[in-house]
Amino acid sequence: MMKKIINYVKNSYYELVNKVSWPTRTEVINSSVVVLTASVIIALVILAMDLIFGNVIMSLIYTGSVNF
């Protein structure tokens, strides 16, 4: 059983070192910037929607009609 585990670990290490194509530092940085930018844009869109719908609901609750 122990020999199977050791063999598995050796094979896993071999695949990670020799068969996996790792991205370059530049590719990782570029991908990170894209993800961060998209996350900020989506967060801002959700914030805007929340503020707009919140104001509409509050207007309906307190006045009975929508007043901007």
C-alpha positions in Angstrom: 0.0 0.0 0.0 2.8 2.4 0.9 4.6 1.6 -2.4 1.4 2.6 -4.3 1.3 5.9 -2.5 4.9 6.7 -3.1 4.5 5.8 -6.8 1.5 8.0 -7.1 3.3 10.9 -5.6 6.3 10.4 -7.9 4.1 10.2 -11.0 2.2 13.3 -9.9 5.4 15.2 -9.4 6.7 14.1 -12.8 3.5 15.3 -14.5 3.6 18.6 -12.8 7.2 19.2 -13.7 7.3 17.8 -17.2 3.9 17.7 -18.7 2.0 20.7 -17.4 2.4 23.9 -19.4 2.5 26.6 -16.8 1.6 30.2 -17.8 4.3 32.8 -17.9 4.5 35.6 -15.3 3.2 38.1 -17.9 0.2 35.9 -18.8 -0.7 35.5 -15.1 -0.4 39.3 -14.5 -2.5 40.1 -17.6 -5.2 37.6 -16.6 -5.3 38.9 -13.1 -5.7 42.5 -14.4 -8.6 41.4 -16.6 -10.3 39.6 -13.7 -9.8 42.5 -11.4 -11.2 45.0 -13.9 -14.2 42.8 -14.7 -14.9 42.4 -11.0 -14.8 46.1 -10.3 -17.1 46.8 -13.3 -19.6 44.2 -12.2 -19.5 45.5 -8.7 -20.2 49.0 -9.8 -23.1 47.9 -12.0 -24.6 45.9 -9.1 -24.1 49.0 -6.8 -25.9 51.2 -9.3 -28.8 48.8 -9.7 -29.1 48.5 -5.9 -29.2 52.2 -5.4 -31.7 52.7 -8.1 -34.0 49.9 -7.0 -33.6 50.9 -3.4 -34.7 54.5 -4.1 -37.7 53.3 -6.2 -38.8 50.9 -3.4 -38.4 53.6 -0.7 -40.3 56.1 -2.8 -43.1 53.6 -3.2 -43.2 52.8 0.5 -43.2 56.3 1.8 -45.1 58.2 -0.9 -47.1 55.6 -2.7 -45.7 56.7 -6.1 -42.3 56.9 -7.7 -40.8 60.4 -7.4 -37.2 61.0 -8.4 
